[in-house]
PDB file of C-alpha atoms in Angstrom:
ATOM      1  CA  MET E   1      13.997 -21.785 -17.162  1.00 96.00           C
ATOM      2  CA  ASN E   2      15.694 -18.646 -16.408  1.00 98.00           C
ATOM      3  CA  ILE E   3      13.373 -16.259 -13.972  1.00 98.00           C
ATOM      4  CA  VAL E   4      14.187 -12.728 -13.204  1.00 98.00           C
ATOM      5  CA  PHE E   5      12.200 -11.396 -10.213  1.00 98.00           C
ATOM      6  CA  MET E   6      11.320  -7.807  -9.953  1.00 98.00           C
ATOM      7  CA  GLY E   7       9.850  -5.870  -6.804  1.00 98.00           C
ATOM      8  CA  THR E   8      10.636  -3.946  -4.134  1.00 97.00           C
ATOM      9  CA  PRO E   9       8.499  -3.706  -0.870  1.00 96.00           C
ATOM     10  CA  GLU E  10       7.269  -6.235   1.887  1.00 97.00           C
ATOM     11  CA  PHE E  11       4.627  -6.900  -0.393  1.00 97.00           C
ATOM     12  CA  ALA E  12       6.830  -8.417  -3.045  1.00 98.00           C
ATOM     13  CA  VAL E  13       8.779 -10.723  -0.661  1.00 98.00           C
ATOM     14  CA  PRO E  14       6.345 -14.134  -0.247  1.00 98.00           C
ATOM     15  CA  SER E  15       6.341 -14.526  -4.421  1.00 98.00           C
ATOM     16  CA  LEU E  16      10.024 -14.323  -4.119  1.00 98.00           C
ATOM     17  CA  ASP E  17      10.337 -16.737  -1.260  1.00 98.00           C
ATOM     18  CA  MET E  18       7.961 -19.027  -2.805  1.00 98.00           C
ATOM     19  CA  LEU E  19       9.851 -19.133  -6.126  1.00 98.00           C
ATOM     20  CA  ILE E  20      13.019 -20.103  -4.381  1.00 98.00           C
ATOM     21  CA  ALA E  21      10.904 -22.758  -1.842  1.00 98.00           C
ATOM     22  CA  GLU E  22       9.578 -24.457  -5.131  1.00 98.00           C
ATOM     23  CA  GLY E  23      12.601 -24.961  -6.786  1.00 98.00           C
ATOM     24  CA  TYR E  24      12.523 -22.388  -9.777  1.00 98.00           C
ATOM     25  CA  ASN E  25      15.650 -21.080 -11.172  1.00 98.00           C
ATOM     26  CA  VAL E  26      15.724 -17.298 -10.390  1.00 98.00           C
ATOM     27  CA  VAL E  27      18.688 -16.365 -11.949  1.00 98.00           C
ATOM     28  CA  GLY E  28      18.664 -12.695 -10.321  1.00 98.00           C
ATOM     29  CA  VAL E  29      16.530 -10.125  -8.775  1.00 98.00           C
ATOM     30  CA  VAL E  30      15.598  -6.542  -9.642  1.00 98.00           C
ATOM     31  CA  THR E  31      14.744  -3.750  -6.892  1.00 98.00           C
ATOM     32  CA  GLN E  32      14.807  -0.208  -6.238  1.00 97.00           C
ATOM     33  CA  PRO E  33      18.131   1.511  -5.389  1.00 97.00           C
ATOM     34  CA  ASP E  34      18.464   1.650  -1.628  1.00 95.00           C
ATOM     35  CA  LYS E  35      17.124   4.522   0.197  1.00 91.00           C
ATOM     36  CA  PRO E  36      17.837   6.716   3.457  1.00 88.00           C
ATOM     37  CA  GLN E  37      15.249   5.795   6.210  1.00 83.00           C
ATOM     38  CA  GLY E  38      14.591   7.113   9.500  1.00 78.00           C
ATOM     39  CA  ARG E  39      15.897  10.698  11.263  1.00 75.00           C
ATOM     40  CA  LYS E  40      19.609   9.923  10.870  1.00 79.00           C
ATOM     41  CA  LYS E  41      18.773   8.779   6.839  1.00 83.00           C
ATOM     42  CA  VAL E  42      20.743   5.400   7.109  1.00 87.00           C
ATOM     43  CA  LEU E  43      20.926   3.939   3.695  1.00 90.00           C
ATOM     44  CA  THR E  44      18.743   0.849   3.883  1.00 94.00           C
ATOM     45  CA  PRO E  45      18.034  -1.686   1.171  1.00 96.00           C
ATOM     46  CA  THR E  46      14.606  -2.422   0.030  1.00 97.00           C
ATOM     47  CA  PRO E  47      12.869  -5.538   1.245  1.00 97.00           C
ATOM     48  CA  VAL E  48      13.070  -7.607  -1.883  1.00 98.00           C
ATOM     49  CA  LYS E  49      16.898  -6.845  -2.148  1.00 98.00           C
ATOM     50  CA  ALA E  50      17.666  -8.127   1.835  1.00 98.00           C
ATOM     51  CA  ALA E  51      15.271 -11.469   0.664  1.00 98.00           C
ATOM     52  CA  ALA E  52      17.403 -11.688  -2.510  1.00 98.00           C
ATOM     53  CA  GLU E  53      20.508 -11.486  -0.401  1.00 97.00           C
ATOM     54  CA  ARG E  54      19.121 -14.021   2.104  1.00 97.00           C
ATOM     55  CA  HIS E  55      18.947 -16.195  -0.765  1.00 98.00           C
ATOM     56  CA  GLY E  56      21.928 -15.604  -2.158  1.00 98.00           C
ATOM     57  CA  LEU E  57      20.806 -14.205  -5.374  1.00 98.00           C
ATOM     58  CA  PRO E  58      22.325 -11.539  -7.471  1.00 98.00           C
ATOM     59  CA  VAL E  59      20.389  -8.224  -7.108  1.00 98.00           C
ATOM     60  CA  PHE E  60      20.657  -5.196  -9.852  1.00 98.00           C
ATOM     61  CA  GLN E  61      19.082  -1.766  -8.741  1.00 98.00           C
ATOM     62  CA  PRO E  62      18.805   0.517 -11.695  1.00 97.00           C
ATOM     63  CA  VAL E  63      17.492   4.014 -10.890  1.00 96.00           C
ATOM     64  CA  LYS E  64      15.748   3.813 -14.268  1.00 96.00           C
ATOM     65  CA  LEU E  65      15.291   0.640 -16.002  1.00 96.00           C
ATOM     66  CA  ARG E  66      14.243   2.190 -19.463  1.00 95.00           C
ATOM     67  CA  ASP E  67      18.333   3.453 -19.952  1.00 97.00           C
ATOM     68  CA  PRO E  68      19.678   1.172 -22.430  1.00 96.00           C
ATOM     69  CA  GLU E  69      22.682   0.150 -19.950  1.00 97.00           C
ATOM     70  CA  ALA E  70      20.138  -1.183 -17.477  1.00 97.00           C
ATOM     71  CA  VAL E  71      18.158  -3.503 -20.396  1.00 97.00           C
ATOM     72  CA  ALA E  72      21.778  -4.615 -21.417  1.00 97.00           C
ATOM     73  CA  ARG E  73      22.603  -5.751 -18.053  1.00 97.00           C
ATOM     74  CA  LEU E  74      19.309  -7.416 -17.744  1.00 98.00           C
ATOM     75  CA  ALA E  75      19.898  -9.015 -20.769  1.00 98.00           C
ATOM     76  CA  GLU E  76      22.844 -10.722 -19.847  1.00 98.00           C
ATOM     77  CA  TRP E  77      20.496 -12.947 -17.418  1.00 98.00           C
ATOM     78  CA  LYS E  78      18.863 -14.240 -20.729  1.00 98.00           C
ATOM     79  CA  PRO E  79      15.331 -14.306 -18.744  1.00 98.00           C
ATOM     80  CA  ASP E  80      12.493 -16.664 -20.169  1.00 98.00           C
ATOM     81  CA  LEU E  81      10.227 -15.239 -17.850  1.00 98.00           C
ATOM     82  CA  ILE E  82      10.154 -12.212 -15.836  1.00 98.00           C
ATOM     83  CA  VAL E  83       7.729 -11.788 -12.567  1.00 98.00           C
ATOM     84  CA  THR E  84       7.062  -8.737 -10.759  1.00 98.00           C
ATOM     85  CA  ALA E  85       5.342  -7.785  -7.489  1.00 98.00           C
ATOM     86  CA  ALA E  86       5.265  -4.007  -6.627  1.00 96.00           C
ATOM     87  CA  PHE E  87       8.482  -3.150  -8.481  1.00 97.00           C
ATOM     88  CA  GLY E  88       7.716   0.596  -8.801  1.00 93.00           C
ATOM     89  CA  GLN E  89       9.128   1.380 -12.297  1.00 94.00           C
ATOM     90  CA  ILE E  90       7.465   0.866 -15.338  1.00 93.00           C
ATOM     91  CA  LEU E  91       8.995  -1.715 -17.789  1.00 96.00           C
ATOM     92  CA  PRO E  92      10.165  -0.498 -20.994  1.00 96.00           C
ATOM     93  CA  LYS E  93       9.153  -2.559 -24.324  1.00 96.00           C
ATOM     94  CA  ALA E  94      12.821  -3.563 -24.770  1.00 97.00           C
ATOM     95  CA  VAL E  95      12.152  -5.364 -21.168  1.00 98.00           C
ATOM     96  CA  LEU E  96       8.512  -6.428 -21.879  1.00 98.00           C
ATOM     97  CA  ASP E  97       9.736  -8.320 -25.241  1.00 97.00           C
ATOM     98  CA  MET E  98      13.029  -9.930 -23.745  1.00 98.00           C
ATOM     99  CA  PRO E  99      11.226 -13.314 -22.093  1.00 98.00           C
ATOM    100  CA  VAL E 100      10.081 -15.878 -24.270  1.00 97.00           C
ATOM    101  CA  ARG E 101       7.091 -16.382 -21.769  1.00 97.00           C
ATOM    102  CA  GLY E 102       6.667 -12.995 -21.466  1.00 97.00           C
ATOM    103  CA  CYS E 103       6.615 -10.689 -18.125  1.00 98.00           C
ATOM    104  CA  VAL E 104       3.631 -11.269 -15.163  1.00 98.00           C
ATOM    105  CA  ASN E 105       2.717  -9.147 -12.440  1.00 98.00           C
ATOM    106  CA  VAL E 106       1.032  -9.844  -8.998  1.00 98.00           C
ATOM    107  CA  HIS E 107      -1.034  -6.672  -8.512  1.00 98.00           C
ATOM    108  CA  GLY E 108      -2.716  -5.802  -5.210  1.00 98.00           C
ATOM    109  CA  SER E 109      -6.124  -5.240  -6.677  1.00 98.00           C
ATOM    110  CA  LEU E 110      -9.000  -6.458  -8.911  1.00 98.00           C
ATOM    111  CA  LEU E 111      -8.002  -5.212 -12.296  1.00 98.00           C
ATOM    112  CA  PRO E 112      -9.232  -3.165 -14.260  1.00 98.00           C
ATOM    113  CA  LYS E 113      -9.967  -1.271 -11.010  1.00 98.00           C
ATOM    114  CA  TYR E 114      -7.017   0.166  -9.212  1.00 98.00           C
ATOM    115  CA  ARG E 115      -4.363   0.301 -11.572  1.00 98.00           C
ATOM    116  CA  GLY E 116      -1.701   2.179 -10.287  1.00 96.00           C
ATOM    117  CA  GLY E 117       1.233   2.474  -7.631  1.00 94.00           C
ATOM    118  CA  ALA E 118      -1.470   2.875  -4.394  1.00 97.00           C
ATOM    119  CA  PRO E 119      -4.109   0.250  -4.769  1.00 98.00           C
ATOM    120  CA  ILE E 120      -4.216  -1.360  -1.558  1.00 98.00           C
ATOM    121  CA  GLN E 121      -4.340   2.285   0.318  1.00 98.00           C
ATOM    122  CA  ARG E 122      -6.622   3.905  -2.008  1.00 98.00           C
ATOM    123  CA  SER E 123      -8.963   0.859  -1.663  1.00 98.00           C
ATOM    124  CA  ILE E 124      -9.196   1.134   2.138  1.00 98.00           C
ATOM    125  CA  ILE E 125      -9.701   5.262   1.729  1.00 98.00           C
ATOM    126  CA  ASN E 126     -12.480   4.788  -0.646  1.00 98.00           C
ATOM    127  CA  GLY E 127     -14.463   2.365   1.728  1.00 98.00           C
ATOM    128  CA  GLU E 128     -14.235  -0.558  -0.305  1.00 98.00           C
ATOM    129  CA  SER E 129     -15.345  -3.849   1.455  1.00 98.00           C
ATOM    130  CA  VAL E 130     -13.645  -6.388  -1.129  1.00 98.00           C
ATOM    131  CA  THR E 131     -10.399  -6.131  -2.734  1.00 98.00           C
ATOM    132  CA  GLY E 132      -8.018  -8.823  -3.989  1.00 98.00           C
ATOM    133  CA  VAL E 133      -5.016  -9.853  -6.128  1.00 98.00           C
ATOM    134  CA  THR E 134      -4.758  -9.832 -10.071  1.00 98.00           C
ATOM    135  CA  LEU E 135      -2.164 -12.009 -11.575  1.00 98.00           C
ATOM    136  CA  MET E 136      -1.454 -10.107 -15.092  1.00 98.00           C
ATOM    137  CA  TYR E 137       0.571 -10.125 -17.945  1.00 98.00           C
ATOM    138  CA  MET E 138       2.511  -6.754 -18.543  1.00 97.00           C
ATOM    139  CA  ALA E 139       1.966  -4.436 -21.085  1.00 94.00           C
ATOM    140  CA  GLU E 140       2.927  -0.941 -22.066  1.00 92.00           C
ATOM    141  CA  GLY E 141       0.276   0.610 -20.179  1.00 89.00           C
ATOM    142  CA  LEU E 142       0.001   1.154 -16.695  1.00 93.00           C
ATOM    143  CA  ASP E 143      -1.364  -2.159 -15.277  1.00 96.00           C
ATOM    144  CA  THR E 144      -3.474  -2.712 -18.750  1.00 96.00           C
ATOM    145  CA  GLY E 145      -2.181  -6.266 -19.279  1.00 97.00           C
ATOM    146  CA  ASP E 146      -4.393  -9.208 -20.073  1.00 98.00           C
ATOM    147  CA  MET E 147      -5.352 -11.029 -16.739  1.00 98.00           C
ATOM    148  CA  ILE E 148      -4.507 -14.427 -16.276  1.00 98.00           C
ATOM    149  CA  SER E 149      -6.051 -15.045 -12.552  1.00 98.00           C
ATOM    150  CA  TYR E 150      -7.313 -13.329  -9.552  1.00 98.00           C
ATOM    151  CA  VAL E 151      -8.741 -14.075  -5.991  1.00 98.00           C
ATOM    152  CA  GLN E 152     -11.025 -11.828  -3.969  1.00 98.00           C
ATOM    153  CA  LEU E 153     -10.279 -11.162  -0.087  1.00 98.00           C
ATOM    154  CA  PRO E 154     -12.821  -9.068   2.061  1.00 98.00           C
ATOM    155  CA  ILE E 155     -11.530  -5.811   3.929  1.00 98.00           C
ATOM    156  CA  THR E 156     -13.117  -5.757   7.346  1.00 98.00           C
ATOM    157  CA  ASP E 157     -13.377  -2.680   9.624  1.00 97.00           C
ATOM    158  CA  GLU E 158     -10.547  -3.832  11.265  1.00 97.00           C
ATOM    159  CA  ASP E 159      -8.629  -3.759   8.304  1.00 98.00           C
ATOM    160  CA  THR E 160      -5.585  -1.282   7.849  1.00 98.00           C
ATOM    161  CA  SER E 161      -3.373  -0.757   4.609  1.00 98.00           C
ATOM    162  CA  GLY E 162      -0.948  -2.934   6.693  1.00 98.00           C
ATOM    163  CA  THR E 163      -3.001  -6.112   7.398  1.00 98.00           C
ATOM    164  CA  MET E 164      -4.178  -5.960   3.820  1.00 98.00           C
ATOM    165  CA  PHE E 165      -0.446  -5.931   2.455  1.00 97.00           C
ATOM    166  CA  ASP E 166       0.059  -8.765   4.491  1.00 98.00           C
ATOM    167  CA  LYS E 167      -3.047 -10.409   3.652  1.00 98.00           C
ATOM    168  CA  LEU E 168      -2.763  -9.802  -0.205  1.00 98.00           C
ATOM    169  CA  SER E 169       1.099 -10.408  -0.414  1.00 98.00           C
ATOM    170  CA  GLU E 170       0.688 -14.028   0.649  1.00 98.00           C
ATOM    171  CA  ALA E 171      -2.703 -14.616  -1.649  1.00 98.00           C
ATOM    172  CA  GLY E 172      -0.451 -12.938  -4.365  1.00 98.00           C
ATOM    173  CA  SER E 173       1.952 -15.911  -3.466  1.00 98.00           C
ATOM    174  CA  ARG E 174      -0.407 -18.507  -3.586  1.00 98.00           C
ATOM    175  CA  LEU E 175      -1.745 -17.199  -7.034  1.00 98.00           C
ATOM    176  CA  LEU E 176       1.536 -17.203  -8.672  1.00 98.00           C
ATOM    177  CA  LEU E 177       2.392 -20.793  -7.095  1.00 98.00           C
ATOM    178  CA  ALA E 178      -0.898 -21.925  -8.686  1.00 98.00           C
ATOM    179  CA  GLU E 179      -0.336 -20.426 -12.039  1.00 98.00           C
ATOM    180  CA  MET E 180       3.507 -21.095 -12.373  1.00 98.00           C
ATOM    181  CA  PRO E 181       3.430 -24.468 -14.056  1.00 97.00           C
ATOM    182  CA  ARG E 182       1.446 -23.193 -16.732  1.00 97.00           C
ATOM    183  CA  LEU E 183       3.565 -19.862 -16.807  1.00 98.00           C
ATOM    184  CA  ILE E 184       6.403 -22.146 -17.666  1.00 96.00           C
ATOM    185  CA  VAL E 185       5.159 -23.938 -20.749  1.00 96.00           C
ATOM    186  CA  GLY E 186       3.165 -20.984 -21.940  1.00 94.00           C
ATOM    187  CA  GLU E 187      -0.428 -22.497 -21.469  1.00 94.00           C
ATOM    188  CA  THR E 188      -2.209 -19.875 -19.574  1.00 94.00           C
ATOM    189  CA  THR E 189      -5.412 -18.515 -20.750  1.00 93.00           C
ATOM    190  CA  ALA E 190      -5.581 -14.726 -20.510  1.00 97.00           C
ATOM    191  CA  VAL E 191      -8.351 -11.976 -20.977  1.00 97.00           C
ATOM    192  CA  PRO E 192      -8.217  -8.661 -21.914  1.00 98.00           C
ATOM    193  CA  GLN E 193      -9.401  -5.840 -19.413  1.00 98.00           C
ATOM    194  CA  ASP E 194     -12.441  -3.786 -19.928  1.00 97.00           C
ATOM    195  CA  ASP E 195     -10.893  -0.438 -19.979  1.00 95.00           C
ATOM    196  CA  ALA E 196     -14.372   1.193 -19.521  1.00 97.00           C
ATOM    197  CA  GLU E 197     -14.278  -0.409 -15.978  1.00 97.00           C
ATOM    198  CA  ALA E 198     -10.836   0.982 -15.212  1.00 97.00           C
ATOM    199  CA  SER E 199     -10.186   3.410 -12.348  1.00 97.00           C
ATOM    200  CA  TYR E 200      -6.586   4.595 -10.925  1.00 96.00           C
ATOM    201  CA  ALA E 201      -5.082   4.586  -7.803  1.00 97.00           C
ATOM    202  CA  ARG E 202      -2.312   7.336  -8.025  1.00 95.00           C
ATOM    203  CA  ASN E 203       0.552   7.316  -5.473  1.00 95.00           C
ATOM    204  CA  LEU E 204      -0.416   9.043  -2.453  1.00 97.00           C
ATOM    205  CA  THR E 205       0.686  12.748  -1.495  1.00 97.00           C
ATOM    206  CA  ARG E 206       1.053  14.579   1.237  1.00 97.00           C
ATOM    207  CA  GLU E 207      -2.543  16.301   0.615  1.00 97.00           C
ATOM    208  CA  ASP E 208      -4.171  12.742   1.053  1.00 98.00           C
ATOM    209  CA  GLU E 209      -2.895  12.970   4.439  1.00 98.00           C
ATOM    210  CA  LYS E 210      -4.369  15.619   5.584  1.00 98.00           C
ATOM    211  CA  MET E 211      -7.679  15.422   7.434  1.00 98.00           C
ATOM    212  CA  ASP E 212     -10.625  17.704   6.298  1.00 98.00           C
ATOM    213  CA  TRP E 213     -12.918  17.492   9.201  1.00 98.00           C
ATOM    214  CA  SER E 214     -16.183  18.776   7.088  1.00 97.00           C
ATOM    215  CA  ARG E 215     -15.741  15.135   5.565  1.00 98.00           C
ATOM    216  CA  THR E 216     -18.265  12.329   7.372  1.00 97.00           C
ATOM    217  CA  SER E 217     -16.806  10.194  10.275  1.00 97.00           C
ATOM    218  CA  ARG E 218     -16.847   7.082   8.150  1.00 98.00           C
ATOM    219  CA  GLU E 219     -14.721   8.800   5.616  1.00 98.00           C
ATOM    220  CA  LEU E 220     -12.122  10.072   7.951  1.00 98.00           C
ATOM    221  CA  PHE E 221     -12.250   6.775   9.515  1.00 98.00           C
ATOM    222  CA  ASN E 222     -11.438   5.112   6.349  1.00 98.00           C
ATOM    223  CA  GLN E 223      -8.857   7.800   5.388  1.00 98.00           C
ATOM    224  CA  ILE E 224      -6.874   6.995   8.986  1.00 98.00           C
ATOM    225  CA  ARG E 225      -7.047   3.234   8.184  1.00 98.00           C
ATOM    226  CA  GLY E 226      -5.647   3.223   4.642  1.00 98.00           C
ATOM    227  CA  LEU E 227      -2.661   5.610   5.598  1.00 98.00           C
ATOM    228  CA  VAL E 228      -1.572   2.869   8.445  1.00 98.00           C
ATOM    229  CA  PRO E 229       0.993   2.237   9.129  1.00 96.00           C
ATOM    230  CA  PHE E 230       2.917   4.088   6.758  1.00 93.00           C
ATOM    231  CA  SER E 231       2.379   7.931   6.872  1.00 95.00           C
ATOM    232  CA  GLY E 232      -0.296   8.327   9.158  1.00 97.00           C
ATOM    233  CA  ALA E 233      -3.110  10.927   8.760  1.00 98.00           C
ATOM    234  CA  PHE E 234      -3.179  14.410   9.952  1.00 98.00           C
ATOM    235  CA  THR E 235      -4.264  17.536  10.838  1.00 98.00           C
ATOM    236  CA  MET E 236      -3.184  20.903  12.457  1.00 98.00           C
ATOM    237  CA  TRP E 237      -2.970  21.881  15.901  1.00 97.00           C
ATOM    238  CA  ASP E 238      -1.657  25.128  16.900  1.00 94.00           C
ATOM    239  CA  ASP E 239      -0.191  25.346  13.536  1.00 95.00           C
ATOM    240  CA  GLN E 240       1.911  21.910  14.194  1.00 97.00           C
ATOM    241  CA  VAL E 241       1.436  18.442  12.668  1.00 98.00           C
ATOM    242  CA  PHE E 242      -1.034  16.648  14.737  1.00 98.00           C
ATOM    243  CA  LYS E 243      -0.964  13.122  13.550  1.00 98.00           C
ATOM    244  CA  VAL E 244      -3.589  10.639  14.034  1.00 98.00           C
ATOM    245  CA  TRP E 245      -3.059   6.753  13.534  1.00 98.00           C
ATOM    246  CA  ALA E 246      -6.259   5.385  14.916  1.00 98.00           C
ATOM    247  CA  ALA E 247     -10.092   6.041  15.395  1.00 98.00           C
ATOM    248  CA  ALA E 248     -12.868   4.418  16.673  1.00 97.00           C
ATOM    249  CA  ASN E 249     -15.221   2.730  14.082  1.00 96.00           C
ATOM    250  CA  PRO E 250     -18.052   5.463  14.158  1.00 95.00           C
ATOM    251  CA  ASP E 251     -20.782   2.757  13.598  1.00 90.00           C
ATOM    252  CA  HIS E 252     -19.933   1.070  17.004  1.00 84.00           C
ATOM    253  CA  VAL E 253     -19.641   4.018  19.025  1.00 74.00           C
ATOM    254  CA  ASP E 254     -21.659   4.332  21.870  1.00 66.00           C
ATOM    255  CA  LEU E 255     -24.015   7.276  21.531  1.00 53.00           C
ATOM    256  CA  ALA E 256     -24.256   7.609  25.262  1.00 47.00           C
ATOM    257  CA  THR E 257     -20.703   8.506  25.438  1.00 59.00           C
ATOM    258  CA  SER E 258     -20.613  11.337  22.704  1.00 63.00           C
ATOM    259  CA  SER E 259     -21.010  14.917  23.834  1.00 64.00           C
ATOM    260  CA  GLY E 260     -23.638  15.489  20.971  1.00 60.00           C
ATOM    261  CA  ALA E 261     -21.927  17.325  18.370  1.00 59.00           C
ATOM    262  CA  GLY E 262     -24.506  20.312  18.473  1.00 67.00           C
ATOM    263  CA  GLN E 263     -23.614  23.167  15.874  1.00 79.00           C
ATOM    264  CA  ALA E 264     -19.637  23.134  16.608  1.00 91.00           C
ATOM    265  CA  GLU E 265     -17.534  23.643  13.620  1.00 95.00           C
ATOM    266  CA  PRO E 266     -16.117  20.522  12.238  1.00 97.00           C
ATOM    267  CA  GLY E 267     -12.527  19.742  13.909  1.00 98.00           C
ATOM    268  CA  THR E 268     -14.067  21.430  17.071  1.00 97.00           C
ATOM    269  CA  VAL E 269     -12.613  19.229  19.934  1.00 97.00           C
ATOM    270  CA  LEU E 270     -15.620  18.115  22.005  1.00 96.00           C
ATOM    271  CA  GLN E 271     -14.189  16.208  24.980  1.00 95.00           C
ATOM    272  CA  LEU E 272     -11.248  14.470  26.105  1.00 95.00           C
ATOM    273  CA  ASN E 273     -11.421  11.330  28.340  1.00 95.00           C
ATOM    274  CA  LYS E 274     -10.481   7.758  28.692  1.00 93.00           C
ATOM    275  CA  SER E 275     -12.295   7.063  25.383  1.00 93.00           C
ATOM    276  CA  GLY E 276      -9.891   9.178  23.736  1.00 96.00           C
ATOM    277  CA  ILE E 277     -10.633  12.369  22.122  1.00 97.00           C
ATOM    278  CA  GLU E 278     -13.767  13.353  20.499  1.00 97.00           C
ATOM    279  CA  VAL E 279     -13.878  15.563  17.760  1.00 97.00           C
ATOM    280  CA  ARG E 280     -16.441  17.118  15.438  1.00 97.00           C
ATOM    281  CA  THR E 281     -16.653  16.217  11.750  1.00 97.00           C
ATOM    282  CA  GLY E 282     -19.097  17.125   8.854  1.00 95.00           C
ATOM    283  CA  ASN E 283     -22.137  14.582  10.222  1.00 95.00           C
ATOM    284  CA  GLY E 284     -21.601  14.124  13.774  1.00 94.00           C
ATOM    285  CA  SER E 285     -18.086  12.915  15.864  1.00 95.00           C
ATOM    286  CA  LEU E 286     -14.983  11.125  15.269  1.00 97.00           C
ATOM    287  CA  TRP E 287     -13.065   9.578  18.507  1.00 97.00           C
ATOM    288  CA  LEU E 288      -9.490   9.501  17.990  1.00 98.00           C
ATOM    289  CA  THR E 289      -7.851   6.754  20.024  1.00 98.00           C
ATOM    290  CA  GLU E 290      -4.138   6.825  18.961  1.00 98.00           C
ATOM    291  CA  VAL E 291      -2.416  10.233  18.020  1.00 98.00           C
ATOM    292  CA  GLN E 292       1.079  11.922  17.712  1.00 98.00           C
ATOM    293  CA  PRO E 293       1.781  15.233  18.438  1.00 96.00           C
ATOM    294  CA  ALA E 294       5.043  17.097  16.903  1.00 95.00           C
ATOM    295  CA  GLY E 295       7.861  15.644  18.629  1.00 92.00           C
ATOM    296  CA  LYS E 296       6.341  13.175  20.302  1.00 95.00           C
ATOM    297  CA  LYS E 297       6.053   9.291  19.937  1.00 95.00           C
ATOM    298  CA  VAL E 298       2.575   7.558  18.981  1.00 97.00           C
ATOM    299  CA  MET E 299       0.584   7.715  22.204  1.00 97.00           C
ATOM    300  CA  HIS E 300      -2.801   6.243  23.256  1.00 97.00           C
ATOM    301  CA  ALA E 301      -5.213   9.361  23.005  1.00 97.00           C
ATOM    302  CA  ALA E 302      -6.685   8.839  26.423  1.00 94.00           C
ATOM    303  CA  ASP E 303      -2.939   9.148  27.654  1.00 95.00           C
ATOM    304  CA  PHE E 304      -2.397  12.291  25.825  1.00 95.00           C
ATOM    305  CA  ALA E 305      -5.374  13.770  27.118  1.00 92.00           C
ATOM    306  CA  ARG E 306      -4.669  13.090  30.699  1.00 91.00           C
ATOM    307  CA  GLY E 307      -1.773  15.653  29.738  1.00 88.00           C
ATOM    308  CA  GLY E 308      -4.481  18.769  29.794  1.00 85.00           C
ATOM    309  CA  THR E 309      -2.646  20.472  27.005  1.00 92.00           C
ATOM    310  CA  LEU E 310      -5.514  19.876  24.299  1.00 95.00           C
ATOM    311  CA  LYS E 311      -8.783  21.613  25.520  1.00 95.00           C
ATOM    312  CA  PRO E 312     -11.999  21.186  24.482  1.00 95.00           C
ATOM    313  CA  GLY E 313     -13.294  24.025  22.662  1.00 95.00           C
ATOM    314  CA  THR E 314     -10.010  23.579  20.597  1.00 97.00           C
ATOM    315  CA  VAL E 315     -10.309  23.637  16.495  1.00 97.00           C
ATOM    316  CA  LEU E 316      -8.268  21.271  14.743  1.00 98.00           C
ATOM    317  CA  ARG E 317      -7.620  22.424  11.249  1.00 95.00           C
TER     318      ARG E 317
END
């Protein structure tokens, strides 16, 4: 049986590695085009492309999979089953109809919640305590296909998007492994999603990274965790971007160490010391523990505080 794998980020790599390790006949890999990375804009292959090349697999990187030329190229591999994981493009009907055993997707949420491109980040940002992975058949809608199986995982206060990506990618690989024998022979049992319970996890924008200090300490803490390690959250200090990469859990802060927010405007720096930087929020305060001033590297907030450039009473916007 010919299997084509489609994926792009590190999230998808364990599933591809598993298929190869278990001896499945992966005839080709489809991934997004290489993109410039870093300050020098070096053209960099996707993690899935790097994994495919490590396994000696042919790689196809269409700009738009819906283009007839791309569909024709894919058809040359004569796929019996297509497996996707965070590919990043919607599969056109011509591709969905191509394999006799269908197209299945490893999706990083408990569908029908968090359909779309950023389910892991938005689960954390929204303060969810449980998430998971769903293995589903693909349909023409956005993550609307029938569900084959799923697994749940807790989200702890110590988790970030980075740690959950790792946990969910491994869980997704194990889920796919368990279902592959049935997928190969076409004996899976799938159930429709309840559209009435659906929610959507749209891709993150710059606006999602901006901190609104009028929000609660818990909401801001979740926002920061949901953006790590990818973009980080940010606020403005002296008209420059001031990034925040970590904060103390507001539920665990020793109130004796806090200055007392009083009537200060949200965003006001209350104090700076070895604990970090305390900032007024909509319902109290939040201790920033890792920050990145404009043009600088990420540093512990306590180390930055010793520099004395940020003063109590400063208002972050």
